[in-house]
Short mmCIF file of C-alpha atoms in Angstrom, two decimals:
data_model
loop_
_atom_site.label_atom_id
_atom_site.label_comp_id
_atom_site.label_asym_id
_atom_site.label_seq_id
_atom_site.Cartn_x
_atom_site.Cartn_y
_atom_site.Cartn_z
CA UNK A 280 29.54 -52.97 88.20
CA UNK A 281 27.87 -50.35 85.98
CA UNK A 282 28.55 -46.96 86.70
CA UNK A 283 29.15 -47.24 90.54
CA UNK A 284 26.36 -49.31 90.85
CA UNK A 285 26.87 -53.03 92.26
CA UNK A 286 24.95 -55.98 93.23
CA UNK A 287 25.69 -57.30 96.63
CA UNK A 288 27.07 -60.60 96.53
CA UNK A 289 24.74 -62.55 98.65
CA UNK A 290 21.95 -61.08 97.66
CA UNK A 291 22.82 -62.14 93.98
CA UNK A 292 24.12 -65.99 94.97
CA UNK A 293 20.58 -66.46 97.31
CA UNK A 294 18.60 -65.03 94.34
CA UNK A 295 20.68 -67.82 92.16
CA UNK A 296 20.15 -70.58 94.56
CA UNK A 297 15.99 -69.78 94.88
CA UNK A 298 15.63 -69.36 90.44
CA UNK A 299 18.03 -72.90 90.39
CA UNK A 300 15.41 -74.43 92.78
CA UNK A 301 12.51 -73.25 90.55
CA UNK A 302 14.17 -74.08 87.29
CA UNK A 303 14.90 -78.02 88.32
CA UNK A 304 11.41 -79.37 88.69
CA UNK A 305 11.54 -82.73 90.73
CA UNK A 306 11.06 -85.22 87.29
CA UNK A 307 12.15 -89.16 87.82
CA UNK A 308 14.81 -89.72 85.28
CA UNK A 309 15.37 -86.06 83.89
CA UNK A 310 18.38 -86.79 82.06
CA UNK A 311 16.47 -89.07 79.53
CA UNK A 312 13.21 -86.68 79.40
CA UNK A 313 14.51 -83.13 78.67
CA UNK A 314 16.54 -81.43 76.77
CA UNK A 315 20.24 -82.81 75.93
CA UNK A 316 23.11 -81.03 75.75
CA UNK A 317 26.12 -82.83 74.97
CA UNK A 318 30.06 -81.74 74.23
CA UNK A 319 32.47 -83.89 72.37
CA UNK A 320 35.32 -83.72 69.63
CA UNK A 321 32.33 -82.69 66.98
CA UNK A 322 31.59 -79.74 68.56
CA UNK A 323 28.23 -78.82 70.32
CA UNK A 324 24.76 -81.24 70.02
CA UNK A 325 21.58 -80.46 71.50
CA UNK A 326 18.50 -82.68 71.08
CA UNK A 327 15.01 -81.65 71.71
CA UNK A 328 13.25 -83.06 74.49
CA UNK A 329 10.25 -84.34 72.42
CA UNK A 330 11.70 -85.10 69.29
CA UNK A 331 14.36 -87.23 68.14
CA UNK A 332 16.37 -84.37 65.71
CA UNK A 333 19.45 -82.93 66.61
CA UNK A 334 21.22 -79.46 66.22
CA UNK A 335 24.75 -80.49 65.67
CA UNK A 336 27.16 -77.31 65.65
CA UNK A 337 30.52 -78.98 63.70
CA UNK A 338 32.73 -76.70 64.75
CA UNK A 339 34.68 -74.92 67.60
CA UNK A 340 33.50 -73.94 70.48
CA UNK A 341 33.82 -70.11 71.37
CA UNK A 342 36.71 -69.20 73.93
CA UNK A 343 35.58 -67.43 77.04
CA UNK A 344 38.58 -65.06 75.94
CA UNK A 345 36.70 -64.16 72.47
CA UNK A 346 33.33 -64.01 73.64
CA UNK A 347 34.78 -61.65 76.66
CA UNK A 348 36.04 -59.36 73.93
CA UNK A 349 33.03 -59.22 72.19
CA UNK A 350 30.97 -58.32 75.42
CA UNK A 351 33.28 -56.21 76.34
CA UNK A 352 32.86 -54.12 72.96
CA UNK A 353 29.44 -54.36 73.65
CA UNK A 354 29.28 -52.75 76.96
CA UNK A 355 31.28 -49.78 75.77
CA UNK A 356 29.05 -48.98 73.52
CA UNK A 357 25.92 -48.89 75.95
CA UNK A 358 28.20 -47.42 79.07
CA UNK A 359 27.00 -43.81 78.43
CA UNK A 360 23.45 -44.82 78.94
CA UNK A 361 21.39 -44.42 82.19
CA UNK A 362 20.68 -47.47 84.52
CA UNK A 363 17.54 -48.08 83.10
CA UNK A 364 18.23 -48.90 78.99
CA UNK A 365 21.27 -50.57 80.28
CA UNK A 366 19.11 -53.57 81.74
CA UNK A 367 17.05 -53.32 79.07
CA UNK A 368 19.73 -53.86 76.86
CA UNK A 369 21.19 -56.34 78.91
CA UNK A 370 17.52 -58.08 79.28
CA UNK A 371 16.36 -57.84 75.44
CA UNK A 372 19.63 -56.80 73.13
CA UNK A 373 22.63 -58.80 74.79
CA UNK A 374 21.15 -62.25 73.86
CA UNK A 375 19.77 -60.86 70.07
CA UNK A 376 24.08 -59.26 69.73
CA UNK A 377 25.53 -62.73 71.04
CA UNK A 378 23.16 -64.82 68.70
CA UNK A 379 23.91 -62.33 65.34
CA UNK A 380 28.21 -61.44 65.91
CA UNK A 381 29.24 -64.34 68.19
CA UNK A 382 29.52 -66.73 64.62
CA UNK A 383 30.77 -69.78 66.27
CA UNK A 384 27.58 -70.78 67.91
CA UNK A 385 25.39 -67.84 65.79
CA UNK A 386 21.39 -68.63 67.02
CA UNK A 387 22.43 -71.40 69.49
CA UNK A 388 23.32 -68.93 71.78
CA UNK A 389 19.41 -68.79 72.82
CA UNK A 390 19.51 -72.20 73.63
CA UNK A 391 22.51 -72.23 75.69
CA UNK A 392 21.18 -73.60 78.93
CA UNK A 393 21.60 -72.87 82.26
CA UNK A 394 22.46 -75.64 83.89
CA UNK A 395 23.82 -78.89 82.14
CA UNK A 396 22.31 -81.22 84.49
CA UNK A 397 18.96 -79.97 84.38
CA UNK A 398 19.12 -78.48 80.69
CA UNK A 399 15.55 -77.52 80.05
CA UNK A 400 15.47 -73.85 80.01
CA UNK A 401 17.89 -71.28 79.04
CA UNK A 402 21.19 -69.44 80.51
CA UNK A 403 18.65 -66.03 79.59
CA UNK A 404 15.83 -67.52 81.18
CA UNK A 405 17.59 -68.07 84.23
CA UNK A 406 19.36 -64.75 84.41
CA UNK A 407 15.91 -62.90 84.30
CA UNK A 408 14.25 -65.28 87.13
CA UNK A 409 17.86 -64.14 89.29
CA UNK A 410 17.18 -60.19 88.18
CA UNK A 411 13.65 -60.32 89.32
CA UNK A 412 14.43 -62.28 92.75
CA UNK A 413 17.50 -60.06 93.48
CA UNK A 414 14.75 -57.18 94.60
CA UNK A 415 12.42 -59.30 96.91
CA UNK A 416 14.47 -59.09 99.70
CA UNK A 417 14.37 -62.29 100.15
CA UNK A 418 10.78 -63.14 100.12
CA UNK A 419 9.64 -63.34 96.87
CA UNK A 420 5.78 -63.80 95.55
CA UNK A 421 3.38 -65.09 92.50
CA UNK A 422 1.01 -62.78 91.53
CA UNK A 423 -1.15 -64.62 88.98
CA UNK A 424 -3.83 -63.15 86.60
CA UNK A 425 -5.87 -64.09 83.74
CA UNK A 426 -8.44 -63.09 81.72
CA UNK A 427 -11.25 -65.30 81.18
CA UNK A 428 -13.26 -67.30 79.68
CA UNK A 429 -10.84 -66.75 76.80
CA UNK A 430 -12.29 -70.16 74.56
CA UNK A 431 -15.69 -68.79 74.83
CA UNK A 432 -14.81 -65.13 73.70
CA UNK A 433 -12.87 -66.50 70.69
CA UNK A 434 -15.60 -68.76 69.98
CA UNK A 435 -17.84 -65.94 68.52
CA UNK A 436 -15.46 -65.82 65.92
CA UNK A 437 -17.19 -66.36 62.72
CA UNK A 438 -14.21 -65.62 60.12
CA UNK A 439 -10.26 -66.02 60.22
CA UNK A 440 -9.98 -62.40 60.83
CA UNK A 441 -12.39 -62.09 63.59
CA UNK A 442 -10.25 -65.05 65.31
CA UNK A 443 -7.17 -63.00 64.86
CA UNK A 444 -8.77 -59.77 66.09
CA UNK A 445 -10.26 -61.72 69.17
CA UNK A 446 -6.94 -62.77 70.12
CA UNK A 447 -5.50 -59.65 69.44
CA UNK A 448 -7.34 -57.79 71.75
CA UNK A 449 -6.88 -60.44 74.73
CA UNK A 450 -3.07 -60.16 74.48
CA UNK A 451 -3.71 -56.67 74.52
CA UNK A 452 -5.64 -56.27 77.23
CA UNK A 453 -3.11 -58.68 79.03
CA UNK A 454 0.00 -56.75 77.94
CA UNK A 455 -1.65 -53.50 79.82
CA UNK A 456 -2.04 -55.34 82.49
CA UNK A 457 1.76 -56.95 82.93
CA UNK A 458 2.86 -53.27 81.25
CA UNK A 459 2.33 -51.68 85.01
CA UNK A 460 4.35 -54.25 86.29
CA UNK A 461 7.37 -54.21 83.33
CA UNK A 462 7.23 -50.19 84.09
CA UNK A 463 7.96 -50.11 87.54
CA UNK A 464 9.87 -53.39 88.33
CA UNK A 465 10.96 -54.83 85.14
CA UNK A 466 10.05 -57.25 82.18
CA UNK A 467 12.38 -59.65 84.02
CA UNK A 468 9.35 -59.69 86.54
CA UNK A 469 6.94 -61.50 84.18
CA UNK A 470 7.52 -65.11 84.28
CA UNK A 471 4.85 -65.95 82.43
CA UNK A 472 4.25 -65.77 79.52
CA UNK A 473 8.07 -64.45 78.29
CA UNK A 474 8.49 -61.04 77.39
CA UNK A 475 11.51 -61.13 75.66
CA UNK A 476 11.34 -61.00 71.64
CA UNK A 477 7.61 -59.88 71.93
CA UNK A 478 6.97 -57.18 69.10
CA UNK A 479 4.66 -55.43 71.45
CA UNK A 480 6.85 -54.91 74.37
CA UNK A 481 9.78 -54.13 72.00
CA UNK A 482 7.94 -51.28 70.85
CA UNK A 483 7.45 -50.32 74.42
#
């Protein structure tokens, strides 16, 4: 609850169940194919999906009690706000605050995932797909767009920097397009490609 306003409980736990359906793609032998996640007396190891190196975090895991304290600092701080920068905040700042004061797991926090049996995308990830779904009313829909033909535009290129401002101006011209929808639903609303941690949108 934030400020009197509150989610209705089904509405949230269908919205879960429909992102959890989208998130577990139907792959023969997942658990040997994505991305690992394991627990033991060493701490915390995750292994990349397509390479054989390990992130191996040797020490304690966070307690729900400390990392509840820290949120709750957090929140206090952002209370005053309207609506409107708080799930923004919650969207773009919560996971950047967990990653630089929570110093137990530090930057692994974006890579905590959202579901240990099917461990290929994010806790954040998922939490955005349940924000956007929690509005549909229960009929949700893809709206896809693209601009093209992209390779031959950036063909033309004859220099480095005509490249760069080639793609430049495609991402522009795509972030005006996705900025109508980040306005009046949400950034949680693009699936693809992610908003989050885009310099761009940050500045919007």
């Amino acid at each position: 609850m934030i400020k009197g306003y509150t989610l209705d409980e089904n509405v949230h736990q269908v919205s879960d169940m429909i992102a959890s359906a989208a998130d577990r793609p139907p792959m023969p032998l997942y658990k040997e194919s994505m991305l690992k996640v394991d627990v033991n007396d060493m701490g915390l190891e995750i292994t990349h999906p397509i390479s054989p190196e390990s992130i191996n975090v040797k020490k304690e895991l966070p307690m729900s009690t400390e990392v509840h304290k820290l949120l709750k600092k957090w929140f206090n701080n952002i209370a005053h706000e309207s609506p409107k920068k708080i799930f923004l905040s919650l969207w773009r700042v919560l996971p950047q605050f967990l990653a630089e004061n929570e110093k137990k797991l530090g930057p692994i926090w974006h890579l905590v995932p959202a579901d240990t049996r099917t461990p290929d995308h994010s806790i954040w990830h998922h939490s955005s797909l349940v924000s956007a779904l929690s509005i549909c009313e229960g009929k949700p829909a893809f709206f896809i767009f693209s601009l093209a033909p992209v390779q031959g535009y950036i063909a033309e290129a004859r220099k480095t920097k005509d490249l760069w401002i080639g793609s430049m101006v495609l991402s522009y011209l795509s972030w005006l397009g996705m900025k109508v929808i980040a306005t009046d639903l949400g950034p949680d609303h693009i699936i693809y490609p992610s908003l989050r941690n885009q310099p761009i949108v940050d500045l919007w």
